[in-house]
mmCIF file of C-alpha atoms in Angstrom:
data_model
loop_
_atom_site.group_PDB
_atom_site.id
_atom_site.type_symbol
_atom_site.label_atom_id
_atom_site.label_comp_id
_atom_site.label_asym_id
_atom_site.label_seq_id
_atom_site.Cartn_x
_atom_site.Cartn_y
_atom_site.Cartn_z
ATOM 1 C CA UNK A 1176 118.541 82.114 113.783
ATOM 2 C CA UNK A 1177 115.860 80.342 111.882
ATOM 3 C CA UNK A 1178 115.185 82.122 108.283
ATOM 4 C CA UNK A 1179 112.062 82.321 106.293
ATOM 5 C CA UNK A 1180 112.011 83.543 102.956
ATOM 6 C CA UNK A 1181 109.197 85.318 101.193
ATOM 7 C CA UNK A 1182 109.173 85.079 97.535
ATOM 8 C CA UNK A 1183 106.775 87.595 96.019
ATOM 9 C CA UNK A 1184 105.490 86.562 92.823
ATOM 10 C CA UNK A 1185 101.956 87.849 92.576
ATOM 11 C CA UNK A 1186 102.606 91.178 90.438
ATOM 12 C CA UNK A 1187 101.023 91.368 86.942
ATOM 13 C CA UNK A 1188 104.187 92.966 85.365
ATOM 14 C CA UNK A 1189 101.872 95.172 83.032
ATOM 15 C CA UNK A 1190 104.889 97.069 81.592
ATOM 16 C CA UNK A 1191 106.063 93.747 80.050
ATOM 17 C CA UNK A 1192 102.848 93.337 78.161
ATOM 18 C CA UNK A 1193 101.456 90.254 76.834
ATOM 19 C CA UNK A 1194 99.217 87.713 78.404
ATOM 20 C CA UNK A 1195 101.838 85.899 80.511
ATOM 21 C CA UNK A 1196 102.677 87.429 83.611
ATOM 22 C CA UNK A 1197 106.450 88.169 83.578
ATOM 23 C CA UNK A 1198 107.582 85.874 86.317
ATOM 24 C CA UNK A 1199 106.504 83.126 84.237
ATOM 25 C CA UNK A 1200 108.267 84.131 81.188
ATOM 26 C CA UNK A 1201 111.348 82.164 80.134
ATOM 27 C CA UNK A 1202 114.951 83.290 80.243
ATOM 28 C CA UNK A 1203 117.321 81.102 78.510
ATOM 29 C CA UNK A 1204 114.570 78.222 78.654
ATOM 30 C CA UNK A 1205 113.955 78.632 82.191
ATOM 31 C CA UNK A 1206 110.651 80.415 83.747
ATOM 32 C CA UNK A 1207 111.865 83.644 85.734
ATOM 33 C CA UNK A 1208 110.086 82.209 88.919
ATOM 34 C CA UNK A 1209 111.844 79.088 88.688
ATOM 35 C CA UNK A 1210 115.217 80.565 88.179
ATOM 36 C CA UNK A 1211 114.861 82.715 91.234
ATOM 37 C CA UNK A 1212 113.558 79.993 93.636
ATOM 38 C CA UNK A 1213 116.464 77.676 92.574
ATOM 39 C CA UNK A 1214 118.903 80.361 93.716
ATOM 40 C CA UNK A 1215 116.969 81.193 96.812
ATOM 41 C CA UNK A 1216 117.076 77.442 97.741
ATOM 42 C CA UNK A 1217 120.762 77.490 97.978
ATOM 43 C CA UNK A 1218 121.058 80.223 100.603
ATOM 44 C CA UNK A 1219 119.989 77.962 103.611
ATOM 45 C CA UNK A 1220 118.955 74.433 103.350
ATOM 46 C CA UNK A 1221 116.928 74.944 106.703
ATOM 47 C CA UNK A 1222 115.130 77.950 105.468
ATOM 48 C CA UNK A 1223 111.173 77.956 105.165
ATOM 49 C CA UNK A 1224 110.132 79.404 101.905
ATOM 50 C CA UNK A 1225 106.851 80.994 101.406
ATOM 51 C CA UNK A 1226 105.591 81.917 97.795
ATOM 52 C CA UNK A 1227 103.037 84.484 97.154
ATOM 53 C CA UNK A 1228 101.350 84.265 93.824
ATOM 54 C CA UNK A 1229 98.520 85.860 91.993
ATOM 55 C CA UNK A 1230 95.524 83.354 92.367
ATOM 56 C CA UNK A 1231 94.660 83.796 88.869
ATOM 57 C CA UNK A 1232 97.950 81.945 87.894
ATOM 58 C CA UNK A 1233 97.633 78.649 89.881
ATOM 59 C CA UNK A 1234 95.916 76.678 87.715
ATOM 60 C CA UNK A 1235 97.661 77.947 84.521
ATOM 61 C CA UNK A 1236 101.271 79.296 84.885
ATOM 62 C CA UNK A 1237 101.972 78.035 88.208
ATOM 63 C CA UNK A 1238 100.841 74.494 87.955
ATOM 64 C CA UNK A 1239 103.478 73.073 85.804
ATOM 65 C CA UNK A 1240 106.200 74.496 87.990
ATOM 66 C CA UNK A 1241 104.741 73.130 91.161
ATOM 67 C CA UNK A 1242 106.724 69.680 91.074
ATOM 68 C CA UNK A 1243 110.218 71.326 90.908
ATOM 69 C CA UNK A 1244 109.148 74.107 93.370
ATOM 70 C CA UNK A 1245 108.207 71.379 95.862
ATOM 71 C CA UNK A 1246 111.578 69.421 95.106
ATOM 72 C CA UNK A 1247 113.098 72.991 96.085
ATOM 73 C CA UNK A 1248 111.490 72.720 99.436
ATOM 74 C CA UNK A 1249 108.744 75.347 98.650
ATOM 75 C CA UNK A 1250 105.457 73.907 100.170
ATOM 76 C CA UNK A 1251 103.496 77.026 101.237
ATOM 77 C CA UNK A 1252 102.310 78.764 98.398
ATOM 78 C CA UNK A 1253 99.767 81.479 99.394
ATOM 79 C CA UNK A 1254 97.617 84.049 97.559
ATOM 80 C CA UNK A 1255 99.087 87.466 97.179
ATOM 81 C CA UNK A 1256 97.472 90.891 97.806
ATOM 82 C CA UNK A 1257 96.545 93.832 95.909
ATOM 83 C CA UNK A 1258 99.880 95.608 96.542
ATOM 84 C CA UNK A 1259 103.468 94.378 97.231
ATOM 85 C CA UNK A 1260 103.203 95.046 100.796
ATOM 86 C CA UNK A 1261 99.989 93.286 101.213
ATOM 87 C CA UNK A 1262 101.673 90.058 99.568
ATOM 88 C CA UNK A 1263 104.548 90.493 101.967
ATOM 89 C CA UNK A 1264 102.287 90.793 104.845
ATOM 90 C CA UNK A 1265 100.430 87.680 103.867
ATOM 91 C CA UNK A 1266 103.584 85.786 103.161
ATOM 92 C CA UNK A 1267 104.844 86.837 106.525
ATOM 93 C CA UNK A 1268 101.610 85.590 108.247
ATOM 94 C CA UNK A 1269 102.038 82.074 106.646
ATOM 95 C CA UNK A 1270 105.829 81.870 107.809
ATOM 96 C CA UNK A 1271 106.381 79.553 110.919
ATOM 97 C CA UNK A 1272 106.289 81.416 114.234
ATOM 98 C CA UNK A 1273 109.808 79.978 114.984
ATOM 99 C CA UNK A 1274 111.093 82.090 112.016
ATOM 100 C CA UNK A 1275 112.912 84.970 113.489
ATOM 101 C CA UNK A 1276 114.629 86.394 110.574
ATOM 102 C CA UNK A 1277 112.737 87.206 107.426
ATOM 103 C CA UNK A 1278 114.316 87.628 103.881
ATOM 104 C CA UNK A 1279 112.039 89.174 101.224
ATOM 105 C CA UNK A 1280 112.771 88.978 97.610
ATOM 106 C CA UNK A 1281 111.113 89.802 94.290
ATOM 107 C CA UNK A 1282 110.767 86.937 91.826
ATOM 108 C CA UNK A 1283 111.676 89.277 89.130
ATOM 109 C CA UNK A 1284 115.310 89.432 90.135
ATOM 110 C CA UNK A 1285 116.606 85.965 89.270
ATOM 111 C CA UNK A 1286 120.250 86.770 89.237
ATOM 112 C CA UNK A 1287 120.866 88.172 92.730
ATOM 113 C CA UNK A 1288 124.407 87.403 94.101
ATOM 114 C CA UNK A 1289 124.393 84.278 96.565
ATOM 115 C CA UNK A 1290 127.423 85.272 98.695
ATOM 116 C CA UNK A 1291 126.510 88.967 99.152
ATOM 117 C CA UNK A 1292 122.903 87.808 100.361
ATOM 118 C CA UNK A 1293 124.617 85.595 102.961
ATOM 119 C CA UNK A 1294 126.499 88.441 104.128
ATOM 120 C CA UNK A 1295 123.319 90.708 104.186
ATOM 121 C CA UNK A 1296 121.727 87.807 106.308
ATOM 122 C CA UNK A 1297 124.554 87.894 108.679
ATOM 123 C CA UNK A 1298 124.355 91.573 109.169
ATOM 124 C CA UNK A 1299 120.771 91.922 109.726
ATOM 125 C CA UNK A 1300 121.048 89.356 112.500
ATOM 126 C CA UNK A 1301 123.612 91.585 113.925
ATOM 127 C CA UNK A 1302 122.092 95.001 113.431
ATOM 128 C CA UNK A 1303 118.327 94.444 112.463
ATOM 129 C CA UNK A 1304 117.998 94.880 108.893
ATOM 130 C CA UNK A 1305 120.082 94.815 105.759
ATOM 131 C CA UNK A 1306 119.578 95.146 102.186
ATOM 132 C CA UNK A 1307 121.479 94.636 98.778
ATOM 133 C CA UNK A 1308 122.120 97.969 97.048
ATOM 134 C CA UNK A 1309 124.679 99.419 94.594
ATOM 135 C CA UNK A 1310 125.955 103.002 94.314
ATOM 136 C CA UNK A 1311 124.471 105.225 91.606
ATOM 137 C CA UNK A 1312 126.663 105.304 88.581
ATOM 138 C CA UNK A 1313 125.019 107.774 86.892
ATOM 139 C CA UNK A 1314 124.366 111.749 87.095
ATOM 140 C CA UNK A 1315 121.257 112.606 89.052
ATOM 141 C CA UNK A 1316 119.135 115.545 87.573
ATOM 142 C CA UNK A 1317 116.244 117.368 89.234
ATOM 143 C CA UNK A 1318 113.574 117.704 86.378
ATOM 144 C CA UNK A 1319 110.118 119.362 86.620
ATOM 145 C CA UNK A 1320 106.804 118.449 85.270
ATOM 146 C CA UNK A 1321 107.701 120.205 81.779
ATOM 147 C CA UNK A 1322 110.787 117.787 81.862
ATOM 148 C CA UNK A 1323 113.251 120.705 82.035
ATOM 149 C CA UNK A 1324 116.319 119.989 84.368
ATOM 150 C CA UNK A 1325 116.199 122.174 87.346
ATOM 151 C CA UNK A 1326 119.485 121.215 88.803
ATOM 152 C CA UNK A 1327 121.922 118.387 89.236
ATOM 153 C CA UNK A 1328 121.708 116.371 92.651
ATOM 154 C CA UNK A 1329 124.799 115.202 94.672
ATOM 155 C CA UNK A 1330 124.976 111.438 94.149
ATOM 156 C CA UNK A 1331 127.518 110.999 97.009
ATOM 157 C CA UNK A 1332 125.936 108.462 99.485
ATOM 158 C CA UNK A 1333 123.005 107.711 96.989
ATOM 159 C CA UNK A 1334 122.516 103.831 96.344
ATOM 160 C CA UNK A 1335 119.891 101.942 94.221
ATOM 161 C CA UNK A 1336 118.226 99.500 96.432
ATOM 162 C CA UNK A 1337 117.880 95.804 95.377
ATOM 163 C CA UNK A 1338 116.315 92.663 96.852
ATOM 164 C CA UNK A 1339 116.800 90.480 98.841
ATOM 165 C CA UNK A 1340 116.419 92.486 101.782
ATOM 166 C CA UNK A 1341 116.492 90.913 105.291
ATOM 167 C CA UNK A 1342 114.767 92.037 108.434
ATOM 168 C CA UNK A 1343 114.626 90.636 112.151
ATOM 169 C CA UNK A 1344 111.036 89.494 112.442
ATOM 170 C CA UNK A 1345 110.235 91.630 115.580
ATOM 171 C CA UNK A 1346 111.154 94.804 113.792
ATOM 172 C CA UNK A 1347 109.295 94.077 110.608
ATOM 173 C CA UNK A 1348 106.340 93.486 112.683
ATOM 174 C CA UNK A 1349 106.760 96.475 114.586
ATOM 175 C CA UNK A 1350 107.046 98.768 111.539
ATOM 176 C CA UNK A 1351 103.710 97.106 110.083
ATOM 177 C CA UNK A 1352 101.863 97.311 113.703
ATOM 178 C CA UNK A 1353 102.235 101.201 113.424
ATOM 179 C CA UNK A 1354 100.946 101.472 109.776
ATOM 180 C CA UNK A 1355 103.948 102.189 108.035
ATOM 181 C CA UNK A 1356 104.022 101.667 104.083
ATOM 182 C CA UNK A 1357 107.018 101.874 102.006
ATOM 183 C CA UNK A 1358 108.063 100.894 98.487
ATOM 184 C CA UNK A 1359 110.552 98.488 99.976
ATOM 185 C CA UNK A 1360 110.768 96.084 102.999
ATOM 186 C CA UNK A 1361 113.611 97.796 105.032
ATOM 187 C CA UNK A 1362 111.657 101.143 104.779
ATOM 188 C CA UNK A 1363 109.505 99.975 107.519
ATOM 189 C CA UNK A 1364 112.455 99.641 109.575
ATOM 190 C CA UNK A 1365 114.022 103.002 108.723
ATOM 191 C CA UNK A 1366 110.646 104.614 109.818
ATOM 192 C CA UNK A 1367 111.156 103.068 113.549
ATOM 193 C CA UNK A 1368 114.509 105.026 113.699
ATOM 194 C CA UNK A 1369 116.386 101.636 113.568
ATOM 195 C CA UNK A 1370 119.526 101.179 111.790
ATOM 196 C CA UNK A 1371 119.515 99.404 108.213
ATOM 197 C CA UNK A 1372 122.792 98.275 106.885
ATOM 198 C CA UNK A 1373 123.565 98.137 102.958
ATOM 199 C CA UNK A 1374 125.724 95.275 101.513
ATOM 200 C CA UNK A 1375 127.178 95.745 98.031
ATOM 201 C CA UNK A 1376 124.689 94.003 95.554
ATOM 202 C CA UNK A 1377 125.511 93.284 91.860
ATOM 203 C CA UNK A 1378 124.678 95.103 88.630
ATOM 204 C CA UNK A 1379 123.558 91.766 87.318
ATOM 205 C CA UNK A 1380 120.878 91.733 89.901
ATOM 206 C CA UNK A 1381 118.392 92.778 87.451
ATOM 207 C CA UNK A 1382 114.773 93.407 88.182
ATOM 208 C CA UNK A 1383 113.045 92.176 84.928
ATOM 209 C CA UNK A 1384 110.461 94.743 84.233
ATOM 210 C CA UNK A 1385 110.235 95.662 80.467
ATOM 211 C CA UNK A 1386 110.820 93.774 77.210
ATOM 212 C CA UNK A 1387 114.317 95.295 76.840
ATOM 213 C CA UNK A 1388 115.236 93.671 80.214
ATOM 214 C CA UNK A 1389 114.454 90.321 78.894
ATOM 215 C CA UNK A 1390 117.148 90.764 76.193
ATOM 216 C CA UNK A 1391 119.571 91.686 79.145
ATOM 217 C CA UNK A 1392 118.542 88.845 81.049
ATOM 218 C CA UNK A 1393 119.271 86.405 78.305
ATOM 219 C CA UNK A 1394 122.858 87.738 78.383
ATOM 220 C CA UNK A 1395 123.371 87.669 82.022
ATOM 221 C CA UNK A 1396 121.951 83.985 81.824
ATOM 222 C CA UNK A 1397 125.079 82.924 79.765
ATOM 223 C CA UNK A 1398 127.347 84.322 82.244
ATOM 224 C CA UNK A 1399 125.605 82.819 85.125
ATOM 225 C CA UNK A 1400 124.151 79.398 84.119
ATOM 226 C CA UNK A 1401 126.405 76.233 84.531
ATOM 227 C CA UNK A 1402 128.178 75.314 81.206
#
């Protein structure tokens, strides 16, 4: 197995507000993108990492991080596309053809669990695709357009998807070739009728989206960072 890691960092993060794209904002003094890259580099020293960025960020926010990103083994930096799936496809095209297993991760999740991700890589090699996820802890309500509750949904078997997500390259390319689209990567395999396995993720695997998430990320950093 030869692993390619596609690190997606081209989103604008408009819900965060401000002039700086969210993946370049600091958490406990370290830019989110750099935090995520450092953790990904621990997964497999032989893996190839492809970073997809917004071209508008190259000369400004990205440039100061390039020396450390290079030291982490990230040499392929490509322009992302208009959508997340476009960025994933362009990063996939840049990955070496000898990479038969593809890990896709959102840069805005800097605290993903390393050992669980290694388990997911092993399961994807076995069954074809795997992702980190957690069972939903909350009651689910069906709500109409007027924000009135129409019913309570059974949460048994409902999981919240996270990244990393790992897919055998041939299955990912098959899903893309038939024109499937999805809000995450393993859904391309689901639509082929192929199995996708869930590995327990972590509540700390926060996707930083809004200003309040930064406050929580600062706290998680106190738990995760070396002392």
